[in-house]
PDB file of C-alpha atoms and ligand atoms in Angstrom:
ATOM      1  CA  UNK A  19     -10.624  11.822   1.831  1.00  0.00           C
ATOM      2  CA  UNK A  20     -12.279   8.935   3.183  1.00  0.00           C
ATOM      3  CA  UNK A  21     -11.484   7.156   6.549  1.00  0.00           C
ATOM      4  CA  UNK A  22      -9.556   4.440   5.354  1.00  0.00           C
ATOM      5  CA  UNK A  23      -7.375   6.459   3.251  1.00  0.00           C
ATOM      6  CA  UNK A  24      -7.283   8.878   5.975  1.00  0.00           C
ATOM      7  CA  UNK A  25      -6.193   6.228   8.070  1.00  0.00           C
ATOM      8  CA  UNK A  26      -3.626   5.280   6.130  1.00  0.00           C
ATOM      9  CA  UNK A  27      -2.086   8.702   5.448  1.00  0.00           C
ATOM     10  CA  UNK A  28      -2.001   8.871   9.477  1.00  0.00           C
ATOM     11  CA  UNK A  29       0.852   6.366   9.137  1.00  0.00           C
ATOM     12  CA  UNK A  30       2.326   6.898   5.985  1.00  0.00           C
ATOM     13  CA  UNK A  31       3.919   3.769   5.505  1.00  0.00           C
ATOM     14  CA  UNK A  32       2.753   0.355   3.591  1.00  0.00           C
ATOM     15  CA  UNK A  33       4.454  -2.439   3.357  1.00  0.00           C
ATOM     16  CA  UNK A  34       4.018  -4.196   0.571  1.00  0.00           C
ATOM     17  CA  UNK A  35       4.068  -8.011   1.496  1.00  0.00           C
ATOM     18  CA  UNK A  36       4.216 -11.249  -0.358  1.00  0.00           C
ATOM     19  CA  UNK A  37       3.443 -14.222   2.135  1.00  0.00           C
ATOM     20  CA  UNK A  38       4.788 -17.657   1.073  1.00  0.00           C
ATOM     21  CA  UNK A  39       3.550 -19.409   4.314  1.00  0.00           C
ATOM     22  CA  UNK A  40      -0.263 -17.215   5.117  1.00  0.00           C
ATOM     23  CA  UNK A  41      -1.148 -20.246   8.044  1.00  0.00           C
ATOM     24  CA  UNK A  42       2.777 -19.966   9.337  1.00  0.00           C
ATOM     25  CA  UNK A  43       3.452 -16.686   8.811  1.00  0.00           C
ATOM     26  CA  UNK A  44       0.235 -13.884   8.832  1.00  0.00           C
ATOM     27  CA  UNK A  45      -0.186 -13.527  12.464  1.00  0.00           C
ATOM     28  CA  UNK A  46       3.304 -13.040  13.493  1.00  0.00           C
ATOM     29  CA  UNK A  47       4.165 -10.665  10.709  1.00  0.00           C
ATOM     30  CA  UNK A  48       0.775  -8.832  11.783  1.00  0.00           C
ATOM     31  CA  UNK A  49       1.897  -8.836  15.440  1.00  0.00           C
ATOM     32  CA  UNK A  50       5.392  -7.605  14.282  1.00  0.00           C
ATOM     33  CA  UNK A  51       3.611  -4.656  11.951  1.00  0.00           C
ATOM     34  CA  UNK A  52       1.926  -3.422  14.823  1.00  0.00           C
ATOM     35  CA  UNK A  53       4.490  -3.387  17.039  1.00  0.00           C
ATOM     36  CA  UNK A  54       6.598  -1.471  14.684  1.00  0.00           C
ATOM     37  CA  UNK A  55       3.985   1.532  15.013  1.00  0.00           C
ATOM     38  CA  UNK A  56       2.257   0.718  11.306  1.00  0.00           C
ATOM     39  CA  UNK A  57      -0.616  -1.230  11.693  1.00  0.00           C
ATOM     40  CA  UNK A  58      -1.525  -1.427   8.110  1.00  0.00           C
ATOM     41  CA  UNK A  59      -0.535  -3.916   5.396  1.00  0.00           C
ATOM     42  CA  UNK A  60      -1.160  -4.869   1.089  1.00  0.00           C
ATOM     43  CA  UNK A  61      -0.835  -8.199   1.088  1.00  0.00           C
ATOM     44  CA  UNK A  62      -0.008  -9.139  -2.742  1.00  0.00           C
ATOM     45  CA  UNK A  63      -1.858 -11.635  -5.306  1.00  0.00           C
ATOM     46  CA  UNK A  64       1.461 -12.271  -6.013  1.00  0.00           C
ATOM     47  CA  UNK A  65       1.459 -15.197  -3.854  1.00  0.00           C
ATOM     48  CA  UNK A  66      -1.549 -18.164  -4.188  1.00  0.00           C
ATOM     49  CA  UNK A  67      -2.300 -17.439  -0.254  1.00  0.00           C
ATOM     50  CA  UNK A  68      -3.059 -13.584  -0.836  1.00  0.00           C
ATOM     51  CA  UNK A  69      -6.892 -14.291   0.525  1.00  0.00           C
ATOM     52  CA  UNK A  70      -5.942 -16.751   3.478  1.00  0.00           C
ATOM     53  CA  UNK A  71      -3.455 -14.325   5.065  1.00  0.00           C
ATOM     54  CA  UNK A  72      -5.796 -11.627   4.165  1.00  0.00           C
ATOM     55  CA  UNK A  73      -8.729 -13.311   6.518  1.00  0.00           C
ATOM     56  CA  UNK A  74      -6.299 -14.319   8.950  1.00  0.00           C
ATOM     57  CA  UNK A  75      -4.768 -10.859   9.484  1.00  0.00           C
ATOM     58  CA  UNK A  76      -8.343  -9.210   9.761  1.00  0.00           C
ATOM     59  CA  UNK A  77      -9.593 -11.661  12.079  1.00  0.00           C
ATOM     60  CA  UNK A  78      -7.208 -11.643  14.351  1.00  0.00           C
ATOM     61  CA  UNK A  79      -5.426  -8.485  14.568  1.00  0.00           C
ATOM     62  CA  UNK A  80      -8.843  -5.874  14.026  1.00  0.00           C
ATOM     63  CA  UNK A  81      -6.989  -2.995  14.943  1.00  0.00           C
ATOM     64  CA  UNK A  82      -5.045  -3.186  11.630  1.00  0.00           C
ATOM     65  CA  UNK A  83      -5.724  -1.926   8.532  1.00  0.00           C
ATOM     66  CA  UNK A  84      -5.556  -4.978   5.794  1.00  0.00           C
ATOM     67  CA  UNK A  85      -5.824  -4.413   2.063  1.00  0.00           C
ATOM     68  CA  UNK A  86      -4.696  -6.978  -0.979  1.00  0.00           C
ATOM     69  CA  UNK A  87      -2.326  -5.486  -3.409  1.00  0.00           C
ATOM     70  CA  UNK A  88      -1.203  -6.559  -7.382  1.00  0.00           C
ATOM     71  CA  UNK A  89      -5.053  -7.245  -7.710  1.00  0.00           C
ATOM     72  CA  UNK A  90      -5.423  -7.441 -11.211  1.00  0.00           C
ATOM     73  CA  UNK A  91      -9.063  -8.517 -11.919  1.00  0.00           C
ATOM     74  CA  UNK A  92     -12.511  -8.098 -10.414  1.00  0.00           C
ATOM     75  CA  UNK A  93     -12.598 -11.914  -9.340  1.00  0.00           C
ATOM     76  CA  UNK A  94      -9.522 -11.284  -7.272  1.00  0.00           C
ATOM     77  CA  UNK A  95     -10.820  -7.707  -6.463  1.00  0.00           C
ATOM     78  CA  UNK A  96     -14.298  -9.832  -5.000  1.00  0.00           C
ATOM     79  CA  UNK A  97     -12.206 -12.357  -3.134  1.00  0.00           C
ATOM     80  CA  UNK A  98     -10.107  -9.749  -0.967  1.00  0.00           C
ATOM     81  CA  UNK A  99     -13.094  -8.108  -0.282  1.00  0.00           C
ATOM     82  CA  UNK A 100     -14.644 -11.557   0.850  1.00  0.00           C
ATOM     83  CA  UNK A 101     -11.668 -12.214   2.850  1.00  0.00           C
ATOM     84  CA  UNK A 102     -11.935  -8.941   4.751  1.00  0.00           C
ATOM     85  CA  UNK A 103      -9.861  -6.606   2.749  1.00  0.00           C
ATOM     86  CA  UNK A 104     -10.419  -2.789   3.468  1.00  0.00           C
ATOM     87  CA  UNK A 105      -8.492  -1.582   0.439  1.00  0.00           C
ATOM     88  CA  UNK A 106      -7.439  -2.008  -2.965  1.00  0.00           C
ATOM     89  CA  UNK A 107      -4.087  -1.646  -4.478  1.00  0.00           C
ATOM     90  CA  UNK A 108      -3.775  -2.394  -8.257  1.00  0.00           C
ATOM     91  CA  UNK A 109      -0.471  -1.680 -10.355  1.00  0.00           C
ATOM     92  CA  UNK A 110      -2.522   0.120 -13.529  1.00  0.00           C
ATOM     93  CA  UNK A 111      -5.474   1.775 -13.589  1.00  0.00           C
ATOM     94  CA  UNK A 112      -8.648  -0.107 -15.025  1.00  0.00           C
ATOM     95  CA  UNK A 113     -11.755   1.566 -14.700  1.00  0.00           C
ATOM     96  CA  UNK A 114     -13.700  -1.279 -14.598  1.00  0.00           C
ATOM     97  CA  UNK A 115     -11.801  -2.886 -11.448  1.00  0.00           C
ATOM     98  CA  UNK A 116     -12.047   1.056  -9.968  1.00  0.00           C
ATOM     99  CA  UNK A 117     -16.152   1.381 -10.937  1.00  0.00           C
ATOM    100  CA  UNK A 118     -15.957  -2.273  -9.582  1.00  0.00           C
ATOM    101  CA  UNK A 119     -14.530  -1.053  -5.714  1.00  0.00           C
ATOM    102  CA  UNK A 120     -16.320   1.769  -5.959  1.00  0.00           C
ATOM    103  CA  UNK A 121     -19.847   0.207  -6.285  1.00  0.00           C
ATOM    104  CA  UNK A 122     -18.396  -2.377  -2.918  1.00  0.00           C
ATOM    105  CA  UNK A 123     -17.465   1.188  -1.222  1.00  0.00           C
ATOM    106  CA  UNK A 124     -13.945   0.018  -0.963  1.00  0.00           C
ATOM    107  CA  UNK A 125     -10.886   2.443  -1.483  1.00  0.00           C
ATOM    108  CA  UNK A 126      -9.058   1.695  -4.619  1.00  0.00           C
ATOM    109  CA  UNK A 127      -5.881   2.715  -5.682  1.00  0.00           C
ATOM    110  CA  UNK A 128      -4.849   2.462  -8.683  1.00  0.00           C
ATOM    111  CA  UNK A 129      -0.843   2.882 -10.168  1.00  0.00           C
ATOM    112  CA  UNK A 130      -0.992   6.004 -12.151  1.00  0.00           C
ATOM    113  CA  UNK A 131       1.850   7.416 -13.265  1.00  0.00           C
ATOM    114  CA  UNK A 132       1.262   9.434 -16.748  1.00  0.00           C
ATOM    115  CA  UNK A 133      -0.943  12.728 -17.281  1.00  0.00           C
ATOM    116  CA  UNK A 134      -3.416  10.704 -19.317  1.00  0.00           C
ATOM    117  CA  UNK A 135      -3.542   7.717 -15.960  1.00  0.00           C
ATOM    118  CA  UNK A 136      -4.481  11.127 -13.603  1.00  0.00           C
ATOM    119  CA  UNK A 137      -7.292  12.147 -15.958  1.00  0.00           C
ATOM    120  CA  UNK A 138      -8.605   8.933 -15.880  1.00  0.00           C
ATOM    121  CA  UNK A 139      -8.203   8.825 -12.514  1.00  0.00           C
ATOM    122  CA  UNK A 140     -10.036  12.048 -11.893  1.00  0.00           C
ATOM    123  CA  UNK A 141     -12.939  10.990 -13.846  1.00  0.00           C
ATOM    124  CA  UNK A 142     -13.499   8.590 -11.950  1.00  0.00           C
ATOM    125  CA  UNK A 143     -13.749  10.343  -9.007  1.00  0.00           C
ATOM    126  CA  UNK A 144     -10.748   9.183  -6.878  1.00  0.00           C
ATOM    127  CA  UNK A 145      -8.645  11.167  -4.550  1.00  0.00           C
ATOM    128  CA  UNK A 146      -5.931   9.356  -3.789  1.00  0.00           C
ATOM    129  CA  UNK A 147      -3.650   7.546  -6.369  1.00  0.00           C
ATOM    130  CA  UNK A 148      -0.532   4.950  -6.116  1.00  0.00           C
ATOM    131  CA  UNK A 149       2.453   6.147  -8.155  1.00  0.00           C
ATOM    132  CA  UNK A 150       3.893   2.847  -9.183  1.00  0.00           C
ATOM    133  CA  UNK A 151       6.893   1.974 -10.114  1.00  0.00           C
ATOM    134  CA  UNK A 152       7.562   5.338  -8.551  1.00  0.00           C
ATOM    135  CA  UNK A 153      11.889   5.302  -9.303  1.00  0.00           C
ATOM    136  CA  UNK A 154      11.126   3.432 -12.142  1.00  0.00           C
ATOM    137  CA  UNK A 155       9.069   6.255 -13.605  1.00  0.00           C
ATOM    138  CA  UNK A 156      10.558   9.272 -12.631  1.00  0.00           C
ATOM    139  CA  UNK A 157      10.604   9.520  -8.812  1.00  0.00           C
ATOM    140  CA  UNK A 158       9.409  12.602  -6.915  1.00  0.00           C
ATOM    141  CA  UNK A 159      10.614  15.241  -9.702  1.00  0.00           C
ATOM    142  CA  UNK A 160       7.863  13.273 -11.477  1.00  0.00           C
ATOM    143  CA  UNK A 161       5.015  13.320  -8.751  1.00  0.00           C
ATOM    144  CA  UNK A 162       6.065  17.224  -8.574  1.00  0.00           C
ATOM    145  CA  UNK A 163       5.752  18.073 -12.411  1.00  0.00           C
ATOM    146  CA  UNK A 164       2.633  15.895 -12.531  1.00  0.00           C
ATOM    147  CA  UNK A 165       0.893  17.690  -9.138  1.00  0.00           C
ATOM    148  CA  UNK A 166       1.009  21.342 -11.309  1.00  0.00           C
ATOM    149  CA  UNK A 167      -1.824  20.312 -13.725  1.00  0.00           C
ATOM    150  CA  UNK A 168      -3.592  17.875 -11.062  1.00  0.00           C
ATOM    151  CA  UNK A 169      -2.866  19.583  -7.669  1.00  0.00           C
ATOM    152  CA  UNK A 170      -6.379  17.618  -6.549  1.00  0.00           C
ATOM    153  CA  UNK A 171      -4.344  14.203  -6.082  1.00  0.00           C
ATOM    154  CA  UNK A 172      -2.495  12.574  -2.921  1.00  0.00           C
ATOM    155  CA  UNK A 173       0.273   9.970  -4.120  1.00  0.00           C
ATOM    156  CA  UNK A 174       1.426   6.981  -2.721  1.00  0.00           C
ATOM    157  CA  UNK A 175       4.350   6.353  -3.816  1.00  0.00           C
ATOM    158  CA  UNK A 176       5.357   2.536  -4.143  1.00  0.00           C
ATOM    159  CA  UNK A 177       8.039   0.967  -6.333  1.00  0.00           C
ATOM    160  CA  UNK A 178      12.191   1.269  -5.415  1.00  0.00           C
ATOM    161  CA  UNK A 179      11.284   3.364  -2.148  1.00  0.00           C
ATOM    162  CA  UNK A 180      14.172   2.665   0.649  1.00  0.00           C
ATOM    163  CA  UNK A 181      15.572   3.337   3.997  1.00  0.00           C
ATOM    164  CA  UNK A 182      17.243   6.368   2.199  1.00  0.00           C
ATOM    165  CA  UNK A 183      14.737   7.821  -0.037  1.00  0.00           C
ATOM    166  CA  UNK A 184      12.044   7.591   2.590  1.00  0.00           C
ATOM    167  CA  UNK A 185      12.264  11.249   4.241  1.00  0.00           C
ATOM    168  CA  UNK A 186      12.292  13.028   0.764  1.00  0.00           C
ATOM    169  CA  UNK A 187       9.198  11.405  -0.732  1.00  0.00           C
ATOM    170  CA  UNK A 188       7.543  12.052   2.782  1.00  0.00           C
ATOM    171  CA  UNK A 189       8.264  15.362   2.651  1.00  0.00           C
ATOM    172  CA  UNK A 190       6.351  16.222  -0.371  1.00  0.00           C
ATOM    173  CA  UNK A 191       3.222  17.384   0.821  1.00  0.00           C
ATOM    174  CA  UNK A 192       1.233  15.715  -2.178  1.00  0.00           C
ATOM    175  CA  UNK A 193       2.467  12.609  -0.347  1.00  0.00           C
ATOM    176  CA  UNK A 194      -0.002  11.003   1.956  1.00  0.00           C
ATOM    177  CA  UNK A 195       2.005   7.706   2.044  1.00  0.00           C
ATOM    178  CA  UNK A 196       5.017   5.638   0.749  1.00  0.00           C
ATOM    179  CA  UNK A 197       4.456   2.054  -0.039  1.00  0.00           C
ATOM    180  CA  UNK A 198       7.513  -0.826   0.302  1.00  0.00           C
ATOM    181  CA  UNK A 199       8.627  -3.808   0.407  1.00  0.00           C
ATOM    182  CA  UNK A 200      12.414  -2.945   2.496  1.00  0.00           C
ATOM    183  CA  UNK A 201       9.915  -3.596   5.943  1.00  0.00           C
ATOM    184  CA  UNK A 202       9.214  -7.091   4.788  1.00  0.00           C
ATOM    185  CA  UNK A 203      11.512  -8.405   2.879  1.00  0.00           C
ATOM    186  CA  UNK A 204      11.272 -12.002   1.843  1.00  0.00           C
ATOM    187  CA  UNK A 205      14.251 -13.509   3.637  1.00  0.00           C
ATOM    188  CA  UNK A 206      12.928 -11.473   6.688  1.00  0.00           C
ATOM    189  CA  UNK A 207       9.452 -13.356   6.530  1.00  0.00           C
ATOM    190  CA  UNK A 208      10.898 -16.847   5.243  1.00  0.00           C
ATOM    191  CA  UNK A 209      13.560 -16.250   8.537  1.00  0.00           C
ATOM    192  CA  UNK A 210      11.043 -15.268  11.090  1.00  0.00           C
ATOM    193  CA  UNK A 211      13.032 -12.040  11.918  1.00  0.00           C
ATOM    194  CA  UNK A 212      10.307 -10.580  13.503  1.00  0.00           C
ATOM    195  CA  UNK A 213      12.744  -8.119  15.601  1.00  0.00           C
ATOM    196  CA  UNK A 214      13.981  -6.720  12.538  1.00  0.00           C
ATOM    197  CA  UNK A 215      10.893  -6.117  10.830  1.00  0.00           C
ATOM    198  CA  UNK A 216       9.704  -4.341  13.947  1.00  0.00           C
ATOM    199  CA  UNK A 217      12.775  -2.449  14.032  1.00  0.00           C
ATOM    200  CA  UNK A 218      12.570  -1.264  10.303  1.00  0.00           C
ATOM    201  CA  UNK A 219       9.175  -0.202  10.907  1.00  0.00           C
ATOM    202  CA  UNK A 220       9.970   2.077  13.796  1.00  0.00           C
ATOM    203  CA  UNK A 221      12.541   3.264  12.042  1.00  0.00           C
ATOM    204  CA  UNK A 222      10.484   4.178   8.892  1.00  0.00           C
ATOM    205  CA  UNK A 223       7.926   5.801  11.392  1.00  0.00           C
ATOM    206  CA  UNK A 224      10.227   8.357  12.860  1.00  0.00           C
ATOM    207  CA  UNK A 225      11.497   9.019   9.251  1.00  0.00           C
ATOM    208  CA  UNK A 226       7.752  10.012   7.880  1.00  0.00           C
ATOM    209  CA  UNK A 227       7.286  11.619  11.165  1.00  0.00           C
ATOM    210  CA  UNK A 228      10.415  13.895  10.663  1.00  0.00           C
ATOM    211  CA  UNK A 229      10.055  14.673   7.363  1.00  0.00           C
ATOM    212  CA  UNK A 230       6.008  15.538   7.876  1.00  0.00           C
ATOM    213  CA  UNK A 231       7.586  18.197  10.425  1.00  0.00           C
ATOM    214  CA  UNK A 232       9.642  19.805   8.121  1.00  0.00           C
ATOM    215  CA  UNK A 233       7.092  20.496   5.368  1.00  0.00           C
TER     216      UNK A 233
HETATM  217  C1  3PG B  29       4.592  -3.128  -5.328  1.00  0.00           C
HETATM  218  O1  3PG B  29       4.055  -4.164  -5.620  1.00  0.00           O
HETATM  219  O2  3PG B  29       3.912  -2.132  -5.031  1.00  0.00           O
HETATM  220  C2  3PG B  29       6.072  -3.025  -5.419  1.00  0.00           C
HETATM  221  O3  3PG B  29       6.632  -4.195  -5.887  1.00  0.00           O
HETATM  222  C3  3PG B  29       6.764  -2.638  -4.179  1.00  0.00           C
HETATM  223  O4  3PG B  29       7.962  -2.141  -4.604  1.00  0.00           O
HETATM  224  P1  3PG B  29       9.319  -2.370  -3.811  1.00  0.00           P
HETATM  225  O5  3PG B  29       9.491  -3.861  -3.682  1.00  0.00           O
HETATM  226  O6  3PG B  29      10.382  -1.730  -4.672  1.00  0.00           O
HETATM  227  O7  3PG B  29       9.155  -1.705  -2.477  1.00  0.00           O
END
């Protein structure tokens, strides 16, 4: 595995953020992250400011792990990576955009979720997949059944996962990480409920860590 995913499998948590307000809003969400014990974040395309909190995170807060998530083309792909971006998250899997990372040496990963999306996947050479929209698509009986013919695969998880589903998709040992959004929830963010976000990621934290001990 390389060090970034490594790194991220080490906390085993992602939140999945969408930041209306990058210039009011990156640094103390970044401070909050880290204070929460999960110094890592995918910061969406969803929002027009994706690359401005992206820079702004990794400039000031080094000792967290940034990536840009729902990147759906190279050009976006290009501009996280400009902006300081360590990883890739993209919600299908298209081999160009993964040859694309790979020739940058930045982790990619794609959402897989379908026998045919893993051989793809493992023709291309990568190690560590997102399984997106995870309840959506069949959950963890899914990520099981699908880890029989492709045992060579660690799954992230992202899509539906909760405060109460947390522990059991942690516990899969297949399962190097579980992506969210419940940590950073919009009206958390817009609100500047930085307590709570730090709170949620603690809480998450001793979940993984729990469920990693009872494997
Ligand atoms: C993503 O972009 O990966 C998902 O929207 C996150 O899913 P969630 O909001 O259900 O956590």
């Amino acid at each position: 595995m390389d060090p970034i995913s490594a790194q991220i499998s080490n906390i085993g948590i992602v939140p999945v953020i969408k930041l209306n307000h990058p210039q009011r809003d990156a640094a103390p969400l970044a401070r909050a992250l880290c204070a929460g014990g999960v110094p890592v974040a995918e910061v969406t395309f969803r929002a027009a400011g994706a690359a401005e909190a992206i820079r702004q995170m990794a400039a000031e807060f080094p000792q967290m792990l940034v990536g840009a998530g729902t990147v759906l083309t190279t050009a976006q792909a290009e501009e996280a990576i400009h902006a300081g971006a360590k990883f890739i998250v993209t919600p299908g899997l298209d081999p160009e955009l993964v040859t694309f990372c790979q020739s940058r040496d930045v982790p990619i990963f794609p959402g897989c979720t379908t026998p045919t999306d893993y051989h793809t996947a493992l023709k291309l050479g990568l190690e560590v997949l997102k399984f997106f929209p995870a309840e959506q698509s069949g959950g963890l009986a899914k990520i099981k059944a699908m880890a029989a013919p492709f045992p060579m695969f660690q799954i992230m998880p992202t899509g539906g996962i909760s405060l109460q589903n947390l522990a059991a998709y942690s516990a899969a040992p297949m399962v190097c990480a579980c992506g969210g959004s419940y940590m950073v929830a919009e009206p958390l963010i817009e609100n500047g409920r930085w307590e709570e976000i730090t709170a949620l990621c603690r809480q998450s934290v001793e979940i993984v860590g729990a469920a990693r001990a009872a494997r």
